Tab-separated table of C-alpha atoms and ligand atoms in Angstrom:
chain	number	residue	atom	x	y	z
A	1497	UNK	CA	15.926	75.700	148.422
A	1498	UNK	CA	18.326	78.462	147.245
A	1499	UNK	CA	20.999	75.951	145.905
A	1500	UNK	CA	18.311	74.397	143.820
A	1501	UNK	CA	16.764	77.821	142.670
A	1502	UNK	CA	20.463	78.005	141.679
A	1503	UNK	CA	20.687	75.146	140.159
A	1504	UNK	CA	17.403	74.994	137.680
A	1505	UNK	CA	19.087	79.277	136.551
A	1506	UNK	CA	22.448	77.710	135.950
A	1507	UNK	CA	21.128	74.802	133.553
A	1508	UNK	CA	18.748	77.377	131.890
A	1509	UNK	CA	21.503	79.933	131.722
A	1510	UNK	CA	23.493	76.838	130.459
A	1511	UNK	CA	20.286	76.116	127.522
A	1512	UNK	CA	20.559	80.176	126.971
A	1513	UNK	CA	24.164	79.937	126.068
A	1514	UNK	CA	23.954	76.995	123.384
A	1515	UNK	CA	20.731	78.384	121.904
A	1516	UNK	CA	22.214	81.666	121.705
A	1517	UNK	CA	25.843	81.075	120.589
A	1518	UNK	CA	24.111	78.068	117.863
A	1519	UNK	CA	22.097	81.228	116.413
A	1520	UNK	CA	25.252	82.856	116.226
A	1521	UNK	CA	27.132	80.432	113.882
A	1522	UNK	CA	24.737	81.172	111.440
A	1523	UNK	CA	23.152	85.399	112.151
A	1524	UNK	CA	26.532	86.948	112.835
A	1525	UNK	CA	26.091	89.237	115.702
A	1526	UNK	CA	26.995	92.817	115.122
A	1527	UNK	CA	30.611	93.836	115.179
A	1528	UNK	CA	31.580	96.067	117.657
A	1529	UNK	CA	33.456	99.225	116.832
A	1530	UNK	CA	37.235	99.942	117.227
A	1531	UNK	CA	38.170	102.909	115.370
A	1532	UNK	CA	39.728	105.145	118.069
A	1533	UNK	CA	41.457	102.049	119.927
A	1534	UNK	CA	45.082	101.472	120.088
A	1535	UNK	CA	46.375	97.881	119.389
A	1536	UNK	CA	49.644	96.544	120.121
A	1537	UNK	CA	50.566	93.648	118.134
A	1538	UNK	CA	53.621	91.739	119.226
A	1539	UNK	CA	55.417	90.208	116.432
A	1540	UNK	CA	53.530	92.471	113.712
A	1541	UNK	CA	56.618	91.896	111.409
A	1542	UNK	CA	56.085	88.711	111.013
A	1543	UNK	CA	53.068	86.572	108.406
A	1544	UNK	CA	50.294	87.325	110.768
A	1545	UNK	CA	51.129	90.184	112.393
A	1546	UNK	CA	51.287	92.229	109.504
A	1547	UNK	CA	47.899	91.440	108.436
A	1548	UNK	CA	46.225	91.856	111.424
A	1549	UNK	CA	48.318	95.401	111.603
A	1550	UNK	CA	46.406	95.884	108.048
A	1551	UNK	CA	43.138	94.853	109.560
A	1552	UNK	CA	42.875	96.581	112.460
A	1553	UNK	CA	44.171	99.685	110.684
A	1554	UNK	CA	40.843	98.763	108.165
A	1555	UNK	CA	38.346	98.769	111.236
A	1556	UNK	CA	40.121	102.343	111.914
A	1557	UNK	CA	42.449	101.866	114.903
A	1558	UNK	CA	45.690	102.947	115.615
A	1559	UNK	CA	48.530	100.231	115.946
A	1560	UNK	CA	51.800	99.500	118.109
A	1561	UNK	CA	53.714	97.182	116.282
A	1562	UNK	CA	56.341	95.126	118.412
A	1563	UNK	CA	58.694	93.104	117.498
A	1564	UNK	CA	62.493	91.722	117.901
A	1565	UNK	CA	63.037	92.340	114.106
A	1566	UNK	CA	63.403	95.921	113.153
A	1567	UNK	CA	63.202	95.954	109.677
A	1568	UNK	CA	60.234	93.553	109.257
A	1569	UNK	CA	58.653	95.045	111.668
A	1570	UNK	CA	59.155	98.847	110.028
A	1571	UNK	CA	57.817	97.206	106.738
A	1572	UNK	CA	54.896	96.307	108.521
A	1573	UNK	CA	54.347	99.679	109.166
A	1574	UNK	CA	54.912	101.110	105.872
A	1575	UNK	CA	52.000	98.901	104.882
A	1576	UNK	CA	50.264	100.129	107.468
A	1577	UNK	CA	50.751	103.830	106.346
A	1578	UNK	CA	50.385	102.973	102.792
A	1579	UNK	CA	46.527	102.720	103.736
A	1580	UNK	CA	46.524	105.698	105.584
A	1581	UNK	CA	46.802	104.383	109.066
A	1582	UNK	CA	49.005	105.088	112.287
A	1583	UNK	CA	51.586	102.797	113.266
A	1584	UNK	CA	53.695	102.911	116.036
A	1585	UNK	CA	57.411	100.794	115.827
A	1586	UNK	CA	59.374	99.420	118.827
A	1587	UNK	CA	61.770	96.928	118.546
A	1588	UNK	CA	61.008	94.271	121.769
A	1589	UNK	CA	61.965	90.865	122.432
A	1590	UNK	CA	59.176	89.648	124.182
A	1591	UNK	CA	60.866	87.372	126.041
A	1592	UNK	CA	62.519	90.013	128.300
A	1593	UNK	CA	60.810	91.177	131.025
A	1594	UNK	CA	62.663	94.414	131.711
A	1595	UNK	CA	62.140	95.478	127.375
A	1596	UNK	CA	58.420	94.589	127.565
A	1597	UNK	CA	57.881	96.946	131.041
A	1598	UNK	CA	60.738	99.540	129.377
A	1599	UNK	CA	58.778	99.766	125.778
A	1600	UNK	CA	55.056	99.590	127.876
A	1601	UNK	CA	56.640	102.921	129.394
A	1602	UNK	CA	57.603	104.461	126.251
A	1603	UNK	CA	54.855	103.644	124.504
A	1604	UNK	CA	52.269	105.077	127.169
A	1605	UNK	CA	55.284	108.462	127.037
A	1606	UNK	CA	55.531	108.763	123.675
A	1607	UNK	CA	51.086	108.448	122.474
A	1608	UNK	CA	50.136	109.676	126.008
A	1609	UNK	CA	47.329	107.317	126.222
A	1610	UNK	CA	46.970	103.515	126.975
A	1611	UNK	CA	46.974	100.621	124.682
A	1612	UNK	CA	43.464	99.353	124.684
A	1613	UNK	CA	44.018	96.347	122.616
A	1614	UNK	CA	46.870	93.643	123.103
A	1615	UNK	CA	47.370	91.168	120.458
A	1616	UNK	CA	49.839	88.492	121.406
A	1617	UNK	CA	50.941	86.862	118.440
A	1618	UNK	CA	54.558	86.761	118.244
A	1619	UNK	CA	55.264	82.999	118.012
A	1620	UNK	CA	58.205	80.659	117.566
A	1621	UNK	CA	58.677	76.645	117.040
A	1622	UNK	CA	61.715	74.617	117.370
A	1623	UNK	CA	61.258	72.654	114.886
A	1624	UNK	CA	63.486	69.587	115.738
A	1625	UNK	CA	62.847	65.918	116.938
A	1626	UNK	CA	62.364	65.934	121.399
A	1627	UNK	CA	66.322	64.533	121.521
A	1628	UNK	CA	67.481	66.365	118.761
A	1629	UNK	CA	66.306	69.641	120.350
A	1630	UNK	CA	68.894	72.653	121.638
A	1631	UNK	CA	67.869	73.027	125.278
A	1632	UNK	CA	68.164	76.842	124.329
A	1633	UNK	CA	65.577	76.305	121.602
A	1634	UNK	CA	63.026	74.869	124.392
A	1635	UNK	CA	63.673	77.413	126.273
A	1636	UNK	CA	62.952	80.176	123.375
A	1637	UNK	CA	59.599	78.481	122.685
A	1638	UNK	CA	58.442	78.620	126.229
A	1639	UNK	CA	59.638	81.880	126.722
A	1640	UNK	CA	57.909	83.604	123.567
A	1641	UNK	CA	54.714	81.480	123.199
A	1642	UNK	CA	54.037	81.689	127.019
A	1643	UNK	CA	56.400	83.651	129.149
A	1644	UNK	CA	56.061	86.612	126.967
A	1645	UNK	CA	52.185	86.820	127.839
A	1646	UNK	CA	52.574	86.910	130.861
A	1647	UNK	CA	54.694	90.470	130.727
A	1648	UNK	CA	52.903	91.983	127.850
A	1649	UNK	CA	49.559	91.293	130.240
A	1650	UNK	CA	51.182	92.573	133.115
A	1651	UNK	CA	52.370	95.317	131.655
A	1652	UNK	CA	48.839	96.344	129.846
A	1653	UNK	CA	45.801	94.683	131.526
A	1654	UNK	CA	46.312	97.528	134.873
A	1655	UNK	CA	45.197	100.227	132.881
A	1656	UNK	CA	42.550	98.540	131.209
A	1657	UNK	CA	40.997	97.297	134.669
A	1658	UNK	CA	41.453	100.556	135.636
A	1659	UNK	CA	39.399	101.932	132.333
A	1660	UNK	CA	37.291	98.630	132.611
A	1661	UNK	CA	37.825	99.038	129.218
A	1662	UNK	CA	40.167	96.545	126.862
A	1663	UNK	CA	40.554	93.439	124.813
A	1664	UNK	CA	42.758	90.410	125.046
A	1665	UNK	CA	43.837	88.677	122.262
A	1666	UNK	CA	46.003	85.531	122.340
A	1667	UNK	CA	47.410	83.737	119.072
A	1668	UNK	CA	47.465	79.919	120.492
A	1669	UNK	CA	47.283	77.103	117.347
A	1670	UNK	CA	44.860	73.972	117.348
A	1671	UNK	CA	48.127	72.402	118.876
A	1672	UNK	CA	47.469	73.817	122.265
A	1673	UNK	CA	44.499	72.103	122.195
A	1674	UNK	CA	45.112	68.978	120.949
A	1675	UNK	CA	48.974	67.717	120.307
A	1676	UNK	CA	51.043	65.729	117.285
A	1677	UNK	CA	54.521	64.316	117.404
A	1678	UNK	CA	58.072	65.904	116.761
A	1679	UNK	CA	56.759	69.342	118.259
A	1680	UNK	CA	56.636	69.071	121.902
A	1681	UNK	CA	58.420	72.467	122.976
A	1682	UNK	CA	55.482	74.083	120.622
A	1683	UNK	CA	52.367	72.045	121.957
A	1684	UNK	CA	53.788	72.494	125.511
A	1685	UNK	CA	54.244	75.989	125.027
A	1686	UNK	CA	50.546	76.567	123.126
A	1687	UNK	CA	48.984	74.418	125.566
A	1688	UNK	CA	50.320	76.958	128.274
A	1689	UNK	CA	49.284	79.827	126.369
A	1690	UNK	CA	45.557	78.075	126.227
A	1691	UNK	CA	45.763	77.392	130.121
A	1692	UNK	CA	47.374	81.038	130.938
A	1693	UNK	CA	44.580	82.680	128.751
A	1694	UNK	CA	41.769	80.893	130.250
A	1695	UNK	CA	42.607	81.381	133.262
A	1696	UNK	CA	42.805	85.085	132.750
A	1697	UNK	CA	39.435	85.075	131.093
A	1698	UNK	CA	38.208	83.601	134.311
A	1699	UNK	CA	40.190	86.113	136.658
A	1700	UNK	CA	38.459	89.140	134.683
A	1701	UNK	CA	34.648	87.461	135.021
A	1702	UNK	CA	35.035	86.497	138.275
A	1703	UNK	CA	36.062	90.280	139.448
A	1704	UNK	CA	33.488	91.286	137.083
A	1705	UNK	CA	35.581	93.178	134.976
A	1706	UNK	CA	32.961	92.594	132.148
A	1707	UNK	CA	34.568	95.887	130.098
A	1708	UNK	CA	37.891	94.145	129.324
A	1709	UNK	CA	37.306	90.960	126.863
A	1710	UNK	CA	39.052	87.988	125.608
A	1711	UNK	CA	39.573	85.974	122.635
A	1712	UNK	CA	41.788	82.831	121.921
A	1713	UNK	CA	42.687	82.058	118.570
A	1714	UNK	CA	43.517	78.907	117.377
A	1715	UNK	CA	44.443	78.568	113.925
A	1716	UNK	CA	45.317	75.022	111.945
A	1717	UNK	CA	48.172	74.977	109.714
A	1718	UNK	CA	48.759	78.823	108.274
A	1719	UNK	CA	50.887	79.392	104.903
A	1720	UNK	CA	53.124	82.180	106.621
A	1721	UNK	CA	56.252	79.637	105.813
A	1722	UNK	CA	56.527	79.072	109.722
A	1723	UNK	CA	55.359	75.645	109.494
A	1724	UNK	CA	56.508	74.505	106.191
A	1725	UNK	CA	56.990	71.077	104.773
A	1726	UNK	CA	53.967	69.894	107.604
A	1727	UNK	CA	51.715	67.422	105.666
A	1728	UNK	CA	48.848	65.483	106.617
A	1729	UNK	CA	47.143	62.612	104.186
A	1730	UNK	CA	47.075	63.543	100.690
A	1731	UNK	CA	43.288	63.014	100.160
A	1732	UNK	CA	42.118	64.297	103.644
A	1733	UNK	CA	44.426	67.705	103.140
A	1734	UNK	CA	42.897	68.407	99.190
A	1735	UNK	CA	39.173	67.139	100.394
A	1736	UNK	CA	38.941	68.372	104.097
A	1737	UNK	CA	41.672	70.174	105.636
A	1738	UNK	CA	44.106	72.367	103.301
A	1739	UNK	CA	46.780	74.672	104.957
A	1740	UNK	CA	45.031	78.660	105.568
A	1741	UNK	CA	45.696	80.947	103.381
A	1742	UNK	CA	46.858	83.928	106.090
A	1743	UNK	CA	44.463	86.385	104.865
A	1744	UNK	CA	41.814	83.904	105.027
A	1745	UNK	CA	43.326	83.332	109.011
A	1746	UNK	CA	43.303	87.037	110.032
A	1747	UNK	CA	39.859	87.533	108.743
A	1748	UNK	CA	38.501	85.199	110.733
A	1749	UNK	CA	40.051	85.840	113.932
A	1750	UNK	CA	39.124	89.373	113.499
A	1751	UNK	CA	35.085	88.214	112.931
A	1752	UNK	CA	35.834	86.488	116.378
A	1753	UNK	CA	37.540	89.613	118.188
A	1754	UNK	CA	35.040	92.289	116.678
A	1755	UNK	CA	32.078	90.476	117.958
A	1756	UNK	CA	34.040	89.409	121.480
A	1757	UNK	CA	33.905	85.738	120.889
A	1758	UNK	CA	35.740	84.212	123.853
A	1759	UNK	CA	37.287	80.991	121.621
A	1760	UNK	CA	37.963	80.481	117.776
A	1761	UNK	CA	39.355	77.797	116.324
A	1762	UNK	CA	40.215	78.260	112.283
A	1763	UNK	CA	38.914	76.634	110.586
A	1764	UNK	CA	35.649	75.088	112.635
A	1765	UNK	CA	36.192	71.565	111.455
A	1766	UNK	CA	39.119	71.644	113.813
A	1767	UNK	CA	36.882	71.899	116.983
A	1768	UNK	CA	36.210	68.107	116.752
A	1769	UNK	CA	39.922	66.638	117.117
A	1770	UNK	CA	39.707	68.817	119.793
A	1771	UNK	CA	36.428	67.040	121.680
A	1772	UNK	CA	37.462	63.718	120.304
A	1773	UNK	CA	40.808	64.420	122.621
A	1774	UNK	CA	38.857	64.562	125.416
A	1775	UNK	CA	35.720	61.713	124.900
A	1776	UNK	CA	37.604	58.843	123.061
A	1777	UNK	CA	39.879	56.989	124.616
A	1778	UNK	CA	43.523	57.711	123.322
A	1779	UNK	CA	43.619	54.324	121.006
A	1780	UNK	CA	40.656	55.420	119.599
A	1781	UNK	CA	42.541	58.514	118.464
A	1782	UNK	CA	45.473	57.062	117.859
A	1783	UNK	CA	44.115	55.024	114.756
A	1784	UNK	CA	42.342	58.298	113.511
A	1785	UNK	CA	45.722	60.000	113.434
A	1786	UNK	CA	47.390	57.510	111.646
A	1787	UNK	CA	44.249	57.198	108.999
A	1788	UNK	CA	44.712	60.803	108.537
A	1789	UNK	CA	48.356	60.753	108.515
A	1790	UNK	CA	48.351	63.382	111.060
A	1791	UNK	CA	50.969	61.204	113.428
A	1792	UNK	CA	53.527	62.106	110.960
A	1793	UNK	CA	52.757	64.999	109.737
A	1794	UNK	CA	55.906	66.878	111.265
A	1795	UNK	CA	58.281	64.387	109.830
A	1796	UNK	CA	58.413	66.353	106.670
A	1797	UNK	CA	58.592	69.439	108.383
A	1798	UNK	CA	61.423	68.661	110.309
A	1799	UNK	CA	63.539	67.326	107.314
A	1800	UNK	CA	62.634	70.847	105.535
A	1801	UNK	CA	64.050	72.579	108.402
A	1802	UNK	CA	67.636	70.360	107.989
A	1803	UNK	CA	67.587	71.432	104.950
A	1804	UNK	CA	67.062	74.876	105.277
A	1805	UNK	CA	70.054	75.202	107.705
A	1806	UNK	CA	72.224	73.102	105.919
A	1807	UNK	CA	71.577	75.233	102.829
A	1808	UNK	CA	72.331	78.830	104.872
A	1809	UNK	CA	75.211	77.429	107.062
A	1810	UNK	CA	76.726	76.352	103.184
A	1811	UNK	CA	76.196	79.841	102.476
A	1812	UNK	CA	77.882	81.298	105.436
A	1813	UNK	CA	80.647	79.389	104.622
B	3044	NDP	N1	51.948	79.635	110.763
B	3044	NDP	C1	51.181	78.701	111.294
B	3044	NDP	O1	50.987	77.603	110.716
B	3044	NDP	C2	50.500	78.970	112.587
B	3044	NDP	C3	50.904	79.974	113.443
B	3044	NDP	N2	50.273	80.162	114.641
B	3044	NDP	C4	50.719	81.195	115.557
B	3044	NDP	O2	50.484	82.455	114.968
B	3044	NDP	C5	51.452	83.389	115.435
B	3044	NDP	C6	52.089	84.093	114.257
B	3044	NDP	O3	52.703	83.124	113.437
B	3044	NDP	P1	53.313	83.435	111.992
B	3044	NDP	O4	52.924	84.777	111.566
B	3044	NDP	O5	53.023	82.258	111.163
B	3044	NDP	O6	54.885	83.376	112.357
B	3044	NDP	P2	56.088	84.285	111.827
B	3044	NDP	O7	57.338	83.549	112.158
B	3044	NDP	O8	55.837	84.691	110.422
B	3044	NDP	O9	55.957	85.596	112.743
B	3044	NDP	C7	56.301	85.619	114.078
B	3044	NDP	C8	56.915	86.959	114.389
B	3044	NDP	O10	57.250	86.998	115.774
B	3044	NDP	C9	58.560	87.536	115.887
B	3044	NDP	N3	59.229	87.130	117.120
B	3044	NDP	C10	59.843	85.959	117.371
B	3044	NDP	N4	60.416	85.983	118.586
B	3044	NDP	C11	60.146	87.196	119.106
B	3044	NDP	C12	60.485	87.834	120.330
B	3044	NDP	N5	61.223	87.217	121.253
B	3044	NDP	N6	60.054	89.086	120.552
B	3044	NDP	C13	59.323	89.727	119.618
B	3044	NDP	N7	58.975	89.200	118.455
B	3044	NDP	C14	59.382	87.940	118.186
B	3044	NDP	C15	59.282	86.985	114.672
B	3044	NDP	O11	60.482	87.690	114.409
B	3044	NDP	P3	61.658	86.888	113.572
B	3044	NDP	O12	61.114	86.677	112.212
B	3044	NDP	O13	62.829	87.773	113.628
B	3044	NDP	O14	61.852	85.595	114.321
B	3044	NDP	C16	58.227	87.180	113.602
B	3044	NDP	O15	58.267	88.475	113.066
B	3044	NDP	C17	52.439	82.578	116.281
B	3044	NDP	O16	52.111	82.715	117.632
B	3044	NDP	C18	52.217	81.160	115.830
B	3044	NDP	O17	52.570	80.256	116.820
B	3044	NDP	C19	49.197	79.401	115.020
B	3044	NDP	C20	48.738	78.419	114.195
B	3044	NDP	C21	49.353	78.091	112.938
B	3045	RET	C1	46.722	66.029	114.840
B	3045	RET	C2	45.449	65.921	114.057
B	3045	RET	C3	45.286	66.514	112.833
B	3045	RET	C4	46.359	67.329	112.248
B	3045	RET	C5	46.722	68.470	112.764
B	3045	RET	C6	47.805	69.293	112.321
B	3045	RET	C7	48.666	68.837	111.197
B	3045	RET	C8	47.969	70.464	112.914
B	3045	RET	C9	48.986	71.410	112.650
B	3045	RET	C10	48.892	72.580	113.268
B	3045	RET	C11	49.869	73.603	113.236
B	3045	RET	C12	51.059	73.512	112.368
B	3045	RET	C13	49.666	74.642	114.080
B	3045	RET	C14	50.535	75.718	114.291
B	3045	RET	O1	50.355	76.464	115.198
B	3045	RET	C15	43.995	66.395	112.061
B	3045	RET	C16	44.278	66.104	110.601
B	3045	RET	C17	43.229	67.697	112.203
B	3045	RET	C18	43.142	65.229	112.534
B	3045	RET	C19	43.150	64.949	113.957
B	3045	RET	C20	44.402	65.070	114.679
């Protein structure tokens, strides 16, 4: 009797959830506010961590800005400052346990408060063929698209528990949810990142910690130059599916964060390769990639990449 009491609240708790989140698409719900938090953004020197260093400064909060690139990351927060905000510099490699738990410290010493949002966004890709690929470069992509969260969590999520008070924020890509060729260390690494982010989601609403929130991002194609020279189908890029223009990006994932939206994937069209991955069977995707030129679309990438290094190593010499 109880299990199917249970059962008829789950599938009208299940009705709730489309109804309500269908709404949503269309009434934006209100946007909560963050002026007094403090966000750390790993990887703020880079294209899209020093917009959403701009952003959240906007919306009034107070910003850490990591990263392994000191003067990037200090022109981040000149920007910052130009628009009268706080920001906060430490240079961290993510990938380092002992710097992210060492600059967690310092950071909590120096601002004598906690961080109350974590953004991780600092993101790398290999950007060579599976057998052409440096085992060191594999290694760098797993480390700083997955490893890295799981220090910069550890090191942050106590004292929001503690507070129940916080907000999650991981920068995936569309390829941790659904995969191309030529870019395996950076799908396997963003499909980690999707599958170490859910599963923290989970952790937190199963010890109903409903104070500290979540939101994956999943962006297509952004022009921040990290994935240049990647080019789908002529016709389906100019009439469907053009590269993001980063502001564009940010703004979007920060509609998503401000209202606590557990999942965004930028832009929307991108949420059906992503079910058509899991319903069709894989021929059946197969032909659409190759009608939408999306089983090459690395190729080009890669080559720009061989150039790129062949042009600075002529330099160096
Ligand atoms: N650009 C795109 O098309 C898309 C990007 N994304 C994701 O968005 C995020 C941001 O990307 P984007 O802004 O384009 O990339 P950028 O390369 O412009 O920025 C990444 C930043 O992270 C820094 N970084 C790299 N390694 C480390 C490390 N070990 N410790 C600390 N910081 C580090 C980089 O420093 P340095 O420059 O010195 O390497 C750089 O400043 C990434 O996670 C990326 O995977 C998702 C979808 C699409
Ligand atoms: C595979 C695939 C597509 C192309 C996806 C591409 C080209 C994604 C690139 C993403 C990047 C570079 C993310 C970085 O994080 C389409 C056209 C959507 C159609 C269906 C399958």
């Amino acid at each position: 009797m109880i299990f199917l009491m249970d059962l008829q609240m789950m599938v009208l708790d299940v009705i709730y959830f489309i109804i309500r989140n269908s709404i949503r698409v269309v009434l934006r719900p209100r946007t909560k506010p963050i002026d007094g938090e403090l966000v750390l953004i790993t990887g703020a020197g880079g294209g899209l961590g020093q917009i959403f260093a701009q952003e959240f400064t906007k919306h009034g909060a107070e910003v850490v800005l990591w990263d392994i690139n000191t003067s990037s990351n200090e022109q981040t927060a000149k920007l910052v400052r130009e628009k009268g905000g706080k920001a906060y510099t430490y240079t961290v490699d993510v990938t380092d346990r002992q710097d992210v738990y060492r600059n967690a410290e310092l950071v909590r010493r120096d601002l004598g408060r906690d961080v109350t949002m974590l953004v991780n966004n600092a993101g790398v890709v290999a950007g060579e063929r599976m057998l052409d690929c440096p085992d060191e470069m594999i290694e760098r992509s797993m480390k700083v698209n997955c490893h890295a969260l799981f220090w910069t969590v550890k090191a942050f999520l106590p004292q929001m528990k503690a507070q129940n008070h916080g907000h999650i924020v991981t920068i995936a890509s569309v390829l941790g949810l659904f995969s191309t060729a030529c870019v395996e260390d950076y799908c396997a690494s963003k499909f980690a990142a999707v599958g170490f982010h859910e599963s923290l989601a989970h952790e937190l609403l199963a010890d109903e910690v409903d104070g500290v929130k979540t939101t994956l991002v999943c962006p297509y194609i952004v022009d921040t130059g990290m994935f240049d020279g990647c080019k789908i189908r002529e016709e389906v890029e100019q009439f469907l599916l053009s590269p993001l223009d980063p502001q564009y990006c940010v703004e979007q994932a920060m509609n998503a964060i401000l209202v606590d939206q557990p999942l965004v994937c930028i832009p929307r069209l991108t949420y059906l390769p992503f079910l058509s991955r899991a319903l069709l069977p894989w021929e059946s995707n197969v032909v659409t990639y190759r009608f939408m030129g999306s089983d090459k679309c690395m190729y080009p990438f890669i080559e720009a990449r061989k150039q790129l290094l062949l042009n600075n190593s002529v330099k160096v010499e």
